[in-house]
Amino acid sequence: MSSSVAKPSKPLLVYDGECDFCRLWIDRWRARTGDRIDYAPYQEVAKRFPNRPLEHFKKSVQLLDTDGHWYEGAEAVYRTTGGAGWWAYRHVPGYAPASRAAYGWIAAHRAFCAGVTRALWGSDLTPPGHARTVWAFLRVLGLVYLAAFLSLLPQVVGLYGEKGILPLVDLIQGAKGQWGNSAYLAAPSWLWLDAHDSMLTGTCIAGAVFSVMLAIGILPGLAALGAWASYLSITSVGTTFLWYQWDSLLLETGFLALFLAPWRWFSRPSQDPPRPVMLWLTRWLLFRLMIASAAVKLTSGDPNWRNLTALHYHYQTQPIPPPVAWFFEQLPMWFQKLSVLVTFFIEGVVPFFLFGPRHVRQVALTAIVLLQLLILVTGNYGFFNFLTIALCICWLDDGPARPVRERKPNLLALWTVRAVATVVLVLGLIPFLGALYPQTRWPASVINLERFISPWRIANGYGLFAIMTTTRPEITLEGSDDGAQWKTYEFRYKPGNPMREPPFLGPHMPRLDWQMWFASLDGLRQSPWFLYMCERLLQGSEPVTHLFAVNPFPNRPPRFIRARLSGYQFTTTAERRATGAWWKAEDQGLYCPPLTLNAGRVSLVAPDSLPHP
């Protein structure tokens, strides 16, 4: 640092105007500092400072401060850009000399560093905008919401209607009687007011309308709120069939979108710059999702993940395999092990590159999207993969900065957003660090806050298939009029008839078929809803029979219901060529003994009391 007589009204950074590397980064710093600092090439202004040797200007950037002092090199850069770098330069031991050494090396290799800069960031380092990116994200989110509501609409009455498997009318009345007013906080939903069939259907239709509005851009703020509230109202009380991770992911994403969606009649690209903290949290959500997905597999202790054989079992043991899964099952073991390694790399390593330069981030996003597309075509996970791809959009940018309408500062809104962001960040860390370090302990105050907020599902834990199932038990549901001849209730999508081709469902999520997969693994004692389903079938409930592909008792319900368990495996290439079957099944006995109605309620039938034809 040296003195100079000249004292400018604001700092002046002098750089080499003929240096490509310098010009690239000066453009970035100029956009960052605005009119707080002046910039000029030394070729134009060096003559104004005869007391400053020309070699200084040629060697490094020079900063003339308002007190007349000169600073050069790394210190000049950090004083110009400020932030964490300038703080570290002043306070972190060893940081300043390391920065000066790095600056000296870069200054001696400017042409090479300019090439690296263009390769990693592009030819324009101006900080990009994100208004168009968020505009696109909200529209894709609206489509995901729409898929979720349209998928649920034909199922919701059969699952939760007055004659459904788990009638919400009865559940809500029981909860009110047991918990009183605290029930409203335990499950925030407007269905507490009315949970009859028309209200269930109306909530799905209203959610679909809000979704379309969000996708089109009509009243986006109201649309985002309406879609989120509609989905929360159903999922918070419909836990058994609506507890999947993608339901939580949609609610958490939708909650963050409330603070990204503009409150105007119609939104257009580049009109509204997003709130940076909420954009960052939306990006952070994708990072948490990916890292946790890898972490739970590694920390679960499952040997199939550790010896890289998990995908050898996955394609045929997943809940509802599509036809492509059969073909992937036939691939050799070396390919399956390589696929596990690639999965671990994309889920556990690639997300860290999202924080890198623009081109590095784009390559990382490409890898994540390709993985999601591969999962999408080899498995039926509803809207999960589409929603994950939507979150990837938030990591993109608008390219070179575009003019946007500046948001008028509102202190109340600013501090509200910061408070909400802090709560979401802290609560999200609990399951995230729990996936990385299962023994993590939190203060009681944080745990109590998490329990209070958790019903709103704005911060959740993620990570699928921590333990890989290696066999596929499958439930076959049968009905009978006489106890001797049994007819099968064929499900719409889950494996049943070995000759039937596995379905590809896209964003559709068949809730009953999925829950049957868990019932086969958990057993009858851990699946009480299964008995309620059997009771409805014995009663001939039309909304419930509509959930099946075919009702084998269209005229009147059966007298008896039972369930058998079979072990299913994909056929080999030779077996399929010979028989045309996709599956081979081996009977494993009863899952649920015969049931019948007794005084309107389901009850067991003693084997020796079954009538004979």
Coordinates of C-alpha atoms in Angstrom, one line a residue:
M1 CA 0.0 0.0 0.0
S2 CA 1.3 3.5 -0.9
S3 CA 0.1 7.0 -0.8
S4 CA -1.0 9.2 -3.6
V5 CA -2.0 12.9 -3.8
A6 CA -5.2 12.1 -5.9
K7 CA -8.3 11.5 -3.9
P8 CA -11.2 10.4 -6.0
S9 CA -14.8 10.8 -4.9
K10 CA -15.3 7.0 -5.1
P11 CA -12.8 4.1 -5.4
L12 CA -11.3 3.6 -8.9
L13 CA -10.1 0.1 -10.0
V14 CA -7.5 0.3 -12.8
Y15 CA -7.0 -2.8 -15.0
D16 CA -5.3 -3.9 -18.2
G17 CA -7.7 -3.2 -21.0
E18 CA -5.9 -5.4 -23.4
C19 CA -6.1 -8.5 -21.1
D20 CA -8.9 -10.8 -22.1
F21 CA -9.0 -12.4 -18.6
C22 CA -9.1 -9.0 -16.9
R23 CA -12.0 -7.8 -19.1
L24 CA -14.1 -10.9 -18.3
W25 CA -13.8 -10.5 -14.6
I26 CA -14.1 -6.7 -14.6
D27 CA -17.5 -7.1 -16.3
R28 CA -18.6 -9.4 -13.4
W29 CA -17.3 -7.1 -10.7
R30 CA -18.8 -4.0 -12.3
A31 CA -22.2 -5.7 -12.3
R32 CA -21.7 -6.7 -8.7
T33 CA -20.6 -3.3 -7.3
G34 CA -22.8 -1.1 -9.5
D35 CA -21.9 2.6 -9.3
R36 CA -20.1 2.2 -6.0
I37 CA -16.8 1.8 -7.8
D38 CA -15.4 3.2 -11.0
Y39 CA -13.5 1.1 -13.5
A40 CA -11.0 2.1 -16.1
P41 CA -8.2 0.5 -18.2
Y42 CA -4.7 1.8 -17.4
Q43 CA -4.2 2.5 -21.1
E44 CA -6.6 5.4 -20.6
V45 CA -6.0 6.7 -17.1
A46 CA -2.3 5.9 -16.2
K47 CA -1.2 9.3 -17.4
R48 CA -3.3 10.9 -14.6
F49 CA -1.1 9.3 -12.0
P50 CA 2.5 10.1 -12.9
N51 CA 3.6 9.1 -9.4
R52 CA 2.4 5.5 -9.9
P53 CA 5.0 3.5 -12.0
L54 CA 3.5 2.1 -15.2
E55 CA 4.9 -1.4 -14.3
H56 CA 2.5 -1.5 -11.4
F57 CA -0.5 -1.2 -13.8
K58 CA 0.9 -3.8 -16.1
K59 CA 1.6 -6.3 -13.3
S60 CA -1.8 -6.3 -11.5
V61 CA -5.0 -4.5 -10.9
Q62 CA -4.7 -1.3 -8.9
L63 CA -7.3 0.2 -6.6
L64 CA -7.2 3.9 -5.7
D65 CA -9.3 4.4 -2.6
T66 CA -11.1 7.7 -1.6
D67 CA -8.4 8.3 1.0
G68 CA -5.8 8.5 -1.7
H69 CA -4.2 5.2 -1.0
W70 CA -3.3 2.5 -3.6
Y71 CA -4.0 -1.2 -3.2
E72 CA -2.9 -3.8 -5.7
G73 CA -3.4 -7.5 -6.6
A74 CA -5.4 -9.8 -4.4
E75 CA -6.1 -7.1 -1.8
A76 CA -7.4 -4.8 -4.5
V77 CA -9.7 -7.5 -5.7
Y78 CA -11.1 -8.3 -2.3
R79 CA -11.6 -4.7 -1.4
T80 CA -13.5 -4.2 -4.6
T81 CA -15.8 -7.3 -4.3
G82 CA -16.1 -7.3 -0.5
G83 CA -18.2 -10.1 1.0
A84 CA -16.8 -13.3 2.6
G85 CA -13.6 -13.1 0.6
W86 CA -12.6 -9.7 2.0
W87 CA -13.5 -10.9 5.5
A88 CA -11.3 -14.0 5.2
Y89 CA -8.5 -12.0 3.7
R90 CA -8.3 -9.9 6.8
H91 CA -9.1 -12.4 9.5
V92 CA -8.3 -16.0 8.4
P93 CA -4.6 -16.9 9.1
G94 CA -2.8 -17.9 5.9
Y95 CA -5.6 -16.8 3.6
A96 CA -4.0 -13.5 2.6
P97 CA -0.6 -14.9 1.6
A98 CA -2.3 -17.8 -0.2
S99 CA -4.5 -15.3 -2.1
R100 CA -1.5 -13.2 -3.1
A101 CA 0.4 -16.3 -4.4
A102 CA -2.6 -17.5 -6.3
Y103 CA -3.1 -14.0 -7.8
G104 CA 0.6 -13.9 -8.9
W105 CA 0.3 -17.2 -10.7
I106 CA -2.9 -16.2 -12.5
A107 CA -1.3 -12.9 -13.5
A108 CA 1.6 -14.8 -15.0
H109 CA -0.7 -17.1 -17.0
R110 CA -3.5 -14.8 -18.1
A111 CA -4.1 -16.3 -21.5
F112 CA -4.5 -19.8 -20.0
C113 CA -6.8 -18.6 -17.2
A114 CA -8.9 -16.8 -19.8
G115 CA -9.4 -20.0 -21.6
V116 CA -10.3 -21.9 -18.4
T117 CA -12.7 -19.1 -17.5
R118 CA -14.5 -19.3 -20.8
A119 CA -14.7 -23.1 -20.5
L120 CA -16.2 -23.0 -17.0
W121 CA -18.3 -19.9 -17.0
G122 CA -18.8 -19.0 -20.7
S123 CA -17.9 -15.8 -22.6
D124 CA -20.0 -13.5 -20.4
L125 CA -19.3 -13.5 -16.6
T126 CA -22.0 -10.9 -15.9
P127 CA -24.0 -12.2 -12.9
P128 CA -27.1 -13.8 -14.6
G129 CA -30.7 -13.0 -13.7
H130 CA -33.2 -15.7 -12.6
A131 CA -36.6 -14.2 -13.3
R132 CA -37.1 -16.2 -16.5
T133 CA -35.8 -19.4 -14.8
V134 CA -38.3 -19.0 -11.9
W135 CA -41.0 -18.2 -14.3
A136 CA -40.4 -21.5 -16.1
F137 CA -40.1 -23.4 -12.8
L138 CA -43.5 -22.2 -11.6
R139 CA -45.1 -23.3 -14.8
V140 CA -43.6 -26.8 -14.7
L141 CA -44.5 -27.0 -11.0
G142 CA -48.1 -26.2 -12.1
L143 CA -48.0 -29.2 -14.5
V144 CA -46.7 -31.4 -11.7
Y145 CA -49.5 -30.3 -9.4
L146 CA -52.0 -30.9 -12.2
A147 CA -50.7 -34.5 -12.7
A148 CA -50.9 -35.1 -8.9
F149 CA -54.5 -33.9 -8.7
L150 CA -55.7 -35.6 -11.9
S151 CA -54.2 -38.9 -10.7
L152 CA -55.8 -38.6 -7.3
L153 CA -59.2 -37.5 -8.6
P154 CA -60.5 -40.9 -9.7
Q155 CA -59.1 -42.7 -6.6
V156 CA -59.9 -40.4 -3.8
V157 CA -63.5 -41.5 -3.2
G158 CA -62.6 -45.1 -3.2
L159 CA -59.7 -44.5 -0.8
Y160 CA -61.3 -41.9 1.6
G161 CA -64.9 -41.5 0.6
E162 CA -68.0 -42.3 2.7
K163 CA -67.9 -45.9 1.3
G164 CA -64.2 -45.9 0.7
I165 CA -61.5 -48.0 2.4
L166 CA -60.7 -45.4 5.1
P167 CA -63.6 -42.9 5.2
L168 CA -62.3 -39.6 6.2
V169 CA -65.7 -38.7 7.7
D170 CA -65.2 -41.4 10.4
L171 CA -61.5 -40.7 10.9
I172 CA -62.1 -37.0 11.4
Q173 CA -65.0 -37.6 13.9
G174 CA -62.8 -40.0 15.8
A175 CA -59.9 -37.5 15.9
K176 CA -62.1 -34.7 17.1
G177 CA -63.4 -36.8 19.9
Q178 CA -60.0 -38.0 21.0
W179 CA -57.9 -34.8 20.5
G180 CA -60.4 -32.0 20.5
N181 CA -59.2 -28.7 19.1
S182 CA -55.6 -29.9 18.9
A183 CA -56.6 -32.2 16.1
Y184 CA -56.7 -29.1 13.8
L185 CA -53.0 -28.5 14.4
A186 CA -52.1 -32.1 14.1
A187 CA -53.5 -32.3 10.6
P188 CA -54.1 -28.9 9.0
S189 CA -56.9 -29.3 6.5
W190 CA -60.1 -27.7 5.4
L191 CA -61.6 -31.2 5.3
W192 CA -62.3 -30.9 9.0
L193 CA -65.2 -28.8 7.9
D194 CA -66.6 -31.4 5.5
A195 CA -65.1 -34.6 4.3
H196 CA -68.0 -36.1 2.3
D197 CA -67.5 -37.4 -1.2
S198 CA -68.4 -34.1 -2.9
M199 CA -65.8 -32.2 -0.8
L200 CA -63.1 -34.7 -1.6
T201 CA -63.8 -34.5 -5.3
G202 CA -64.2 -30.8 -5.1
T203 CA -60.8 -30.4 -3.4
C204 CA -59.1 -32.4 -6.2
I205 CA -60.9 -30.4 -8.9
A206 CA -60.1 -27.1 -7.2
G207 CA -56.5 -28.1 -6.9
A208 CA -56.4 -29.0 -10.6
V209 CA -57.9 -25.6 -11.5
F210 CA -55.3 -23.8 -9.4
S211 CA -52.6 -26.0 -11.0
V212 CA -53.7 -24.9 -14.5
M213 CA -53.7 -21.2 -13.4
L214 CA -50.2 -21.6 -12.1
A215 CA -49.0 -23.4 -15.3
I216 CA -50.6 -20.6 -17.4
G217 CA -49.5 -17.8 -15.2
I218 CA -52.9 -16.4 -14.2
L219 CA -52.8 -15.0 -10.6
P220 CA -49.7 -17.1 -9.9
G221 CA -49.4 -16.2 -6.3
L222 CA -53.0 -17.1 -5.6
A223 CA -52.7 -20.2 -7.8
A224 CA -49.6 -21.4 -5.9
L225 CA -51.4 -20.9 -2.6
G226 CA -54.5 -22.7 -3.7
A227 CA -52.7 -25.7 -5.2
W228 CA -50.6 -26.1 -2.1
A229 CA -53.5 -25.7 0.4
S230 CA -55.6 -28.2 -1.6
Y231 CA -52.9 -30.8 -1.6
L232 CA -52.1 -30.3 2.0
S233 CA -55.7 -30.6 3.0
I234 CA -55.9 -34.1 1.5
T235 CA -52.5 -35.4 2.4
S236 CA -52.5 -34.2 6.0
V237 CA -55.5 -36.3 6.9
G238 CA -55.1 -39.1 4.3
T239 CA -51.9 -40.5 5.7
T240 CA -52.1 -44.2 4.8
F241 CA -52.3 -43.7 1.0
L242 CA -50.7 -40.2 0.8
W243 CA -47.5 -40.5 3.0
Y244 CA -45.0 -41.1 0.2
Q245 CA -41.9 -39.0 -0.1
W246 CA -43.0 -37.4 -3.4
D247 CA -46.1 -36.1 -1.6
S248 CA -43.9 -34.5 1.0
L249 CA -41.5 -33.2 -1.7
L250 CA -44.4 -31.6 -3.6
L251 CA -45.7 -29.9 -0.5
E252 CA -42.2 -28.6 0.5
T253 CA -41.5 -27.4 -3.1
G254 CA -45.0 -25.9 -3.3
F255 CA -44.5 -24.0 0.0
L256 CA -41.2 -22.4 -1.2
A257 CA -43.0 -21.6 -4.5
L258 CA -45.4 -19.4 -2.4
F259 CA -42.6 -17.0 -2.0
L260 CA -41.4 -17.2 -5.6
A261 CA -44.7 -16.7 -7.3
P262 CA -45.5 -13.0 -8.0
W263 CA -48.8 -11.6 -6.8
R264 CA -50.2 -10.1 -10.0
W265 CA -52.9 -10.8 -12.5
F266 CA -50.6 -12.4 -15.1
S267 CA -46.9 -13.0 -14.9
R268 CA -44.5 -12.7 -17.8
P269 CA -40.8 -13.7 -18.1
S270 CA -38.3 -11.2 -16.6
Q271 CA -41.0 -9.2 -14.8
D272 CA -40.3 -10.3 -11.3
P273 CA -36.9 -11.0 -9.9
P274 CA -37.2 -13.9 -7.3
R275 CA -36.4 -13.5 -3.7
P276 CA -32.8 -14.7 -3.5
V277 CA -33.2 -16.6 -0.2
M278 CA -36.2 -18.6 -1.4
L279 CA -34.5 -19.4 -4.7
W280 CA -31.5 -20.6 -2.7
L281 CA -33.7 -22.8 -0.5
T282 CA -35.4 -24.3 -3.5
R283 CA -32.0 -25.1 -4.9
W284 CA -30.9 -26.4 -1.6
L285 CA -33.9 -28.8 -1.6
L286 CA -32.6 -30.5 -4.7
F287 CA -29.2 -30.8 -3.2
R288 CA -30.7 -32.3 0.0
L289 CA -32.8 -34.7 -1.9
M290 CA -29.9 -36.1 -4.0
I291 CA -27.3 -36.3 -1.2
A292 CA -29.8 -37.9 1.2
S293 CA -30.8 -40.5 -1.4
A294 CA -27.2 -41.6 -1.6
A295 CA -26.6 -41.3 2.2
V296 CA -29.4 -43.5 3.3
K297 CA -28.2 -46.3 1.1
L298 CA -24.7 -46.2 2.5
T299 CA -25.6 -45.7 6.1
S300 CA -28.4 -48.3 6.2
G301 CA -25.8 -51.2 6.3
D302 CA -27.6 -53.1 3.6
P303 CA -25.0 -55.4 2.0
N304 CA -26.7 -55.3 -1.4
W305 CA -25.8 -51.6 -1.8
R306 CA -22.3 -52.1 -0.4
N307 CA -21.5 -55.1 -2.7
L308 CA -23.1 -53.3 -5.6
T309 CA -25.8 -55.9 -6.3
A310 CA -28.8 -53.9 -5.3
L311 CA -30.0 -53.2 -8.8
H312 CA -29.8 -56.9 -9.6
Y313 CA -32.9 -57.2 -7.4
H314 CA -34.4 -53.7 -7.8
Y315 CA -36.0 -53.9 -11.2
Q316 CA -38.3 -56.9 -10.3
T317 CA -38.9 -56.1 -6.6
Q318 CA -39.9 -52.4 -7.0
P319 CA -43.6 -51.7 -6.3
I320 CA -44.9 -51.5 -9.9
P321 CA -42.3 -52.4 -12.6
P322 CA -42.8 -51.1 -16.1
P323 CA -42.0 -53.2 -19.2
V324 CA -38.5 -51.7 -19.5
A325 CA -37.7 -53.1 -16.1
W326 CA -37.9 -56.6 -17.4
F327 CA -35.3 -55.9 -20.1
F328 CA -33.0 -54.2 -17.6
E329 CA -33.3 -57.3 -15.3
Q330 CA -31.8 -59.4 -18.1
L331 CA -28.6 -57.4 -18.3
P332 CA -25.4 -59.0 -16.9
M333 CA -24.2 -58.5 -13.4
W334 CA -21.2 -56.3 -14.3
F335 CA -23.7 -53.8 -15.8
Q336 CA -25.9 -53.9 -12.7
K337 CA -22.8 -53.2 -10.5
L338 CA -21.6 -50.4 -12.8
S339 CA -25.1 -48.9 -12.6
V340 CA -25.0 -48.9 -8.8
L341 CA -21.6 -47.0 -8.9
V342 CA -23.1 -44.5 -11.4
T343 CA -26.1 -44.0 -9.2
F344 CA -23.9 -43.4 -6.1
F345 CA -21.8 -40.9 -8.1
I346 CA -24.7 -39.0 -9.5
E347 CA -26.6 -38.9 -6.2
G348 CA -23.7 -38.5 -3.8
V349 CA -21.0 -36.6 -5.7
V350 CA -22.5 -34.7 -8.7
P351 CA -24.7 -32.4 -6.5
F352 CA -21.6 -30.7 -5.1
F353 CA -20.8 -29.5 -8.6
L354 CA -24.0 -27.6 -8.6
F355 CA -22.2 -25.0 -6.6
G356 CA -19.5 -24.6 -9.3
P357 CA -19.3 -22.3 -12.4
R358 CA -22.1 -22.1 -14.9
H359 CA -20.9 -24.8 -17.3
V360 CA -19.9 -27.2 -14.5
R361 CA -23.4 -26.7 -13.0
Q362 CA -25.0 -27.4 -16.4
V363 CA -23.1 -30.7 -16.8
A364 CA -24.1 -31.7 -13.2
L365 CA -27.7 -30.9 -14.0
T366 CA -27.5 -32.9 -17.2
A367 CA -26.3 -36.0 -15.2
I368 CA -29.1 -35.6 -12.6
V369 CA -31.8 -35.2 -15.3
L370 CA -30.5 -38.2 -17.2
L371 CA -30.6 -40.3 -14.0
Q372 CA -34.2 -39.1 -13.3
L373 CA -35.2 -40.0 -16.9
L374 CA -33.6 -43.5 -16.5
I375 CA -35.5 -44.0 -13.2
L376 CA -38.7 -42.8 -14.9
V377 CA -38.6 -45.3 -17.8
T378 CA -37.5 -48.2 -15.5
G379 CA -39.9 -47.6 -12.6
N380 CA -43.4 -46.1 -11.9
Y381 CA -43.0 -43.5 -9.2
G382 CA -45.8 -41.1 -10.1
F383 CA -44.8 -37.5 -10.5
F384 CA -41.6 -37.9 -8.4
N385 CA -39.1 -37.8 -11.2
F386 CA -41.0 -35.0 -13.0
L387 CA -40.9 -32.9 -9.8
T388 CA -37.2 -33.6 -9.3
I389 CA -36.5 -32.4 -12.9
A390 CA -38.6 -29.3 -12.1
L391 CA -36.3 -28.6 -9.2
C392 CA -33.3 -28.8 -11.6
I393 CA -34.7 -25.8 -13.4
C394 CA -34.1 -23.6 -10.4
W395 CA -30.3 -24.3 -10.8
L396 CA -30.3 -22.8 -14.3
D397 CA -30.2 -19.1 -14.9
D398 CA -31.3 -16.6 -17.5
G399 CA -27.8 -16.2 -19.1
P400 CA -26.4 -12.7 -19.4
A401 CA -28.2 -10.4 -17.0
R402 CA -31.5 -9.0 -18.4
P403 CA -33.3 -5.9 -17.2
V404 CA -35.9 -6.7 -14.6
R405 CA -38.4 -4.7 -12.6
E406 CA -36.8 -3.9 -9.3
R407 CA -38.8 -5.1 -6.3
K408 CA -39.8 -2.2 -4.0
P409 CA -38.3 -2.8 -0.5
N410 CA -40.8 -3.8 2.1
L411 CA -39.2 -4.3 5.5
L412 CA -42.1 -6.3 6.9
A413 CA -42.1 -8.7 3.9
L414 CA -38.3 -8.9 4.0
W415 CA -38.1 -9.9 7.6
T416 CA -41.1 -12.3 7.3
V417 CA -39.4 -14.1 4.4
R418 CA -36.1 -14.2 6.4
A419 CA -37.8 -15.7 9.4
V420 CA -39.7 -18.3 7.3
A421 CA -36.5 -19.1 5.5
T422 CA -34.6 -19.6 8.7
V423 CA -37.2 -22.0 10.1
V424 CA -37.3 -24.0 6.8
L425 CA -33.5 -24.2 6.7
V426 CA -33.2 -25.4 10.3
L427 CA -36.0 -27.9 10.1
G428 CA -34.7 -29.2 6.9
L429 CA -31.3 -29.9 8.4
I430 CA -32.8 -32.3 11.0
P431 CA -33.7 -35.1 8.6
F432 CA -30.8 -34.2 6.2
L433 CA -28.1 -34.5 8.8
G434 CA -30.0 -37.5 10.2
A435 CA -29.5 -39.2 6.9
L436 CA -25.7 -38.4 6.9
Y437 CA -25.1 -38.9 10.6
P438 CA -27.9 -41.1 12.1
Q439 CA -26.7 -40.4 15.7
T440 CA -27.1 -36.6 15.4
R441 CA -28.7 -35.1 18.5
W442 CA -30.6 -31.8 18.5
P443 CA -31.6 -29.4 21.3
A444 CA -35.0 -30.1 22.8
S445 CA -36.2 -26.6 21.6
V446 CA -35.4 -27.5 17.9
I447 CA -37.1 -30.9 18.3
N448 CA -40.2 -29.3 19.7
L449 CA -40.3 -26.8 16.9
E450 CA -39.9 -29.6 14.4
R451 CA -42.9 -31.5 16.0
F452 CA -45.0 -28.4 15.9
I453 CA -44.3 -27.6 12.3
S454 CA -44.1 -31.1 10.9
P455 CA -47.8 -31.4 10.1
W456 CA -47.4 -28.7 7.5
R457 CA -44.7 -30.8 5.8
I458 CA -42.5 -27.8 4.8
A459 CA -39.3 -29.6 5.7
N460 CA -39.0 -33.3 5.2
G461 CA -36.5 -36.2 5.0
Y462 CA -35.8 -38.0 1.8
G463 CA -34.1 -41.2 0.6
L464 CA -35.7 -44.1 -1.2
F465 CA -34.8 -47.8 -1.0
A466 CA -32.4 -47.6 1.9
I467 CA -32.9 -51.4 2.3
M468 CA -33.2 -53.3 -1.0
T469 CA -35.8 -56.1 -1.0
T470 CA -34.4 -59.2 -2.7
T471 CA -37.7 -61.1 -3.1
R472 CA -41.1 -60.1 -4.3
P473 CA -44.1 -61.4 -2.3
E474 CA -47.3 -60.6 -4.1
I475 CA -50.8 -60.6 -2.7
T476 CA -53.7 -62.2 -4.7
L477 CA -57.1 -61.2 -3.5
E478 CA -60.0 -63.6 -4.1
G479 CA -63.7 -63.7 -3.5
S480 CA -66.2 -66.6 -3.4
D481 CA -69.9 -67.2 -3.1
D482 CA -69.6 -70.8 -1.9
G483 CA -66.2 -71.1 -0.3
A484 CA -65.1 -73.6 -2.9
Q485 CA -64.8 -71.6 -6.2
W486 CA -62.7 -68.5 -5.9
K487 CA -62.5 -65.6 -8.3
T488 CA -59.6 -63.2 -8.5
Y489 CA -59.8 -59.4 -8.0
E490 CA -57.4 -58.3 -10.6
F491 CA -55.6 -55.1 -9.7
R492 CA -55.2 -52.4 -12.4
Y493 CA -51.5 -52.1 -12.3
K494 CA -49.6 -54.2 -9.8
P495 CA -48.3 -57.7 -10.9
G496 CA -51.1 -60.3 -11.1
N497 CA -51.7 -62.3 -14.2
P498 CA -48.2 -63.5 -15.2
M499 CA -49.1 -63.1 -18.9
R500 CA -50.0 -59.5 -18.5
E501 CA -47.4 -56.9 -19.7
P502 CA -46.2 -54.6 -16.9
P503 CA -47.7 -51.2 -17.3
F504 CA -46.0 -47.8 -17.8
L505 CA -47.9 -45.2 -15.9
G506 CA -46.1 -41.9 -16.4
P507 CA -47.0 -39.4 -13.7
H508 CA -50.1 -41.4 -12.6
M509 CA -49.8 -42.8 -9.0
P510 CA -52.1 -45.7 -8.2
R511 CA -52.3 -45.5 -4.5
L512 CA -54.0 -48.8 -3.7
D513 CA -51.6 -50.8 -5.9
W514 CA -48.6 -49.2 -4.3
Q515 CA -49.9 -49.8 -0.8
M516 CA -50.4 -53.5 -1.6
W517 CA -46.7 -53.7 -2.2
F518 CA -46.1 -52.5 1.4
A519 CA -48.8 -54.8 2.7
S520 CA -47.0 -57.8 1.2
L521 CA -43.8 -56.9 2.9
D522 CA -45.2 -55.7 6.3
G523 CA -47.7 -58.5 6.8
L524 CA -51.4 -58.3 7.8
R525 CA -50.9 -57.1 11.4
Q526 CA -49.1 -54.0 10.2
S527 CA -51.7 -53.3 7.5
P528 CA -55.0 -52.8 9.2
W529 CA -56.4 -50.9 6.3
F530 CA -56.3 -54.2 4.3
L531 CA -59.2 -55.6 6.5
Y532 CA -61.2 -52.4 5.9
M533 CA -60.7 -52.9 2.2
C534 CA -62.0 -56.5 2.4
E535 CA -65.0 -55.3 4.4
R536 CA -65.9 -52.8 1.6
L537 CA -65.6 -55.5 -1.0
L538 CA -67.9 -57.8 1.0
Q539 CA -70.3 -54.9 1.2
G540 CA -70.0 -54.4 -2.6
S541 CA -68.8 -50.8 -2.3
E542 CA -68.7 -49.4 -5.8
P543 CA -66.1 -46.8 -5.2
V544 CA -63.7 -49.5 -3.9
T545 CA -64.4 -52.0 -6.6
H546 CA -63.7 -49.2 -9.1
L547 CA -60.1 -49.2 -7.9
F548 CA -59.7 -52.7 -9.4
A549 CA -59.3 -53.6 -13.1
V550 CA -62.3 -56.0 -13.0
N551 CA -64.9 -56.7 -10.4
P552 CA -65.5 -60.5 -10.6
F553 CA -68.8 -60.0 -8.7
P554 CA -70.6 -57.3 -10.7
N555 CA -74.2 -58.3 -9.6
R556 CA -73.7 -58.8 -5.9
P557 CA -70.8 -58.9 -3.5
P558 CA -69.2 -62.3 -2.6
R559 CA -69.8 -64.0 0.7
F560 CA -66.2 -64.6 1.4
I561 CA -62.9 -62.8 0.8
R562 CA -59.4 -64.2 1.2
A563 CA -55.8 -63.3 0.2
R564 CA -53.0 -65.6 -1.0
L565 CA -49.3 -64.9 -1.1
S566 CA -47.1 -65.8 -4.0
G567 CA -43.4 -65.3 -4.8
Y568 CA -43.0 -63.5 -8.1
Q569 CA -40.0 -63.3 -10.3
F570 CA -39.4 -62.0 -13.8
T571 CA -39.1 -64.7 -16.4
T572 CA -35.8 -65.2 -18.2
T573 CA -35.4 -64.4 -21.9
A574 CA -35.7 -68.1 -22.7
E575 CA -38.8 -68.6 -20.5
R576 CA -40.6 -65.5 -22.0
R577 CA -39.7 -66.7 -25.5
A578 CA -41.2 -70.1 -24.8
T579 CA -44.3 -69.1 -22.8
G580 CA -44.9 -65.4 -23.5
A581 CA -45.1 -64.8 -19.7
W582 CA -43.5 -61.8 -18.0
W583 CA -43.7 -63.3 -14.5
K584 CA -43.4 -66.7 -12.9
A585 CA -45.3 -67.2 -9.6
E586 CA -45.0 -69.7 -6.8
D587 CA -47.8 -70.0 -4.3
Q588 CA -46.7 -69.4 -0.7
G589 CA -50.0 -70.0 1.1
L590 CA -52.5 -67.7 2.7
Y591 CA -51.8 -64.1 3.5
C592 CA -55.3 -63.5 5.0
P593 CA -57.6 -66.3 5.9
P594 CA -61.2 -66.3 4.6
L595 CA -63.3 -63.4 5.8
T596 CA -67.1 -62.7 5.8
L597 CA -69.5 -60.2 7.1
N598 CA -71.0 -60.7 10.6
A599 CA -73.5 -58.0 11.6
G600 CA -72.2 -55.8 8.9
R601 CA -68.5 -56.1 10.1
V602 CA -65.8 -58.2 8.7
S603 CA -64.9 -61.3 10.7
L604 CA -62.8 -64.5 10.3
V605 CA -64.3 -67.7 9.0
A606 CA -63.2 -71.0 10.6
P607 CA -61.9 -73.3 7.9
D608 CA -64.2 -76.2 8.9
S609 CA -67.2 -74.0 8.7
L610 CA -66.8 -73.0 5.1
P611 CA -69.7 -74.3 3.0
H612 CA -69.0 -76.7 0.2
P613 CA -70.4 -76.7 -3.3

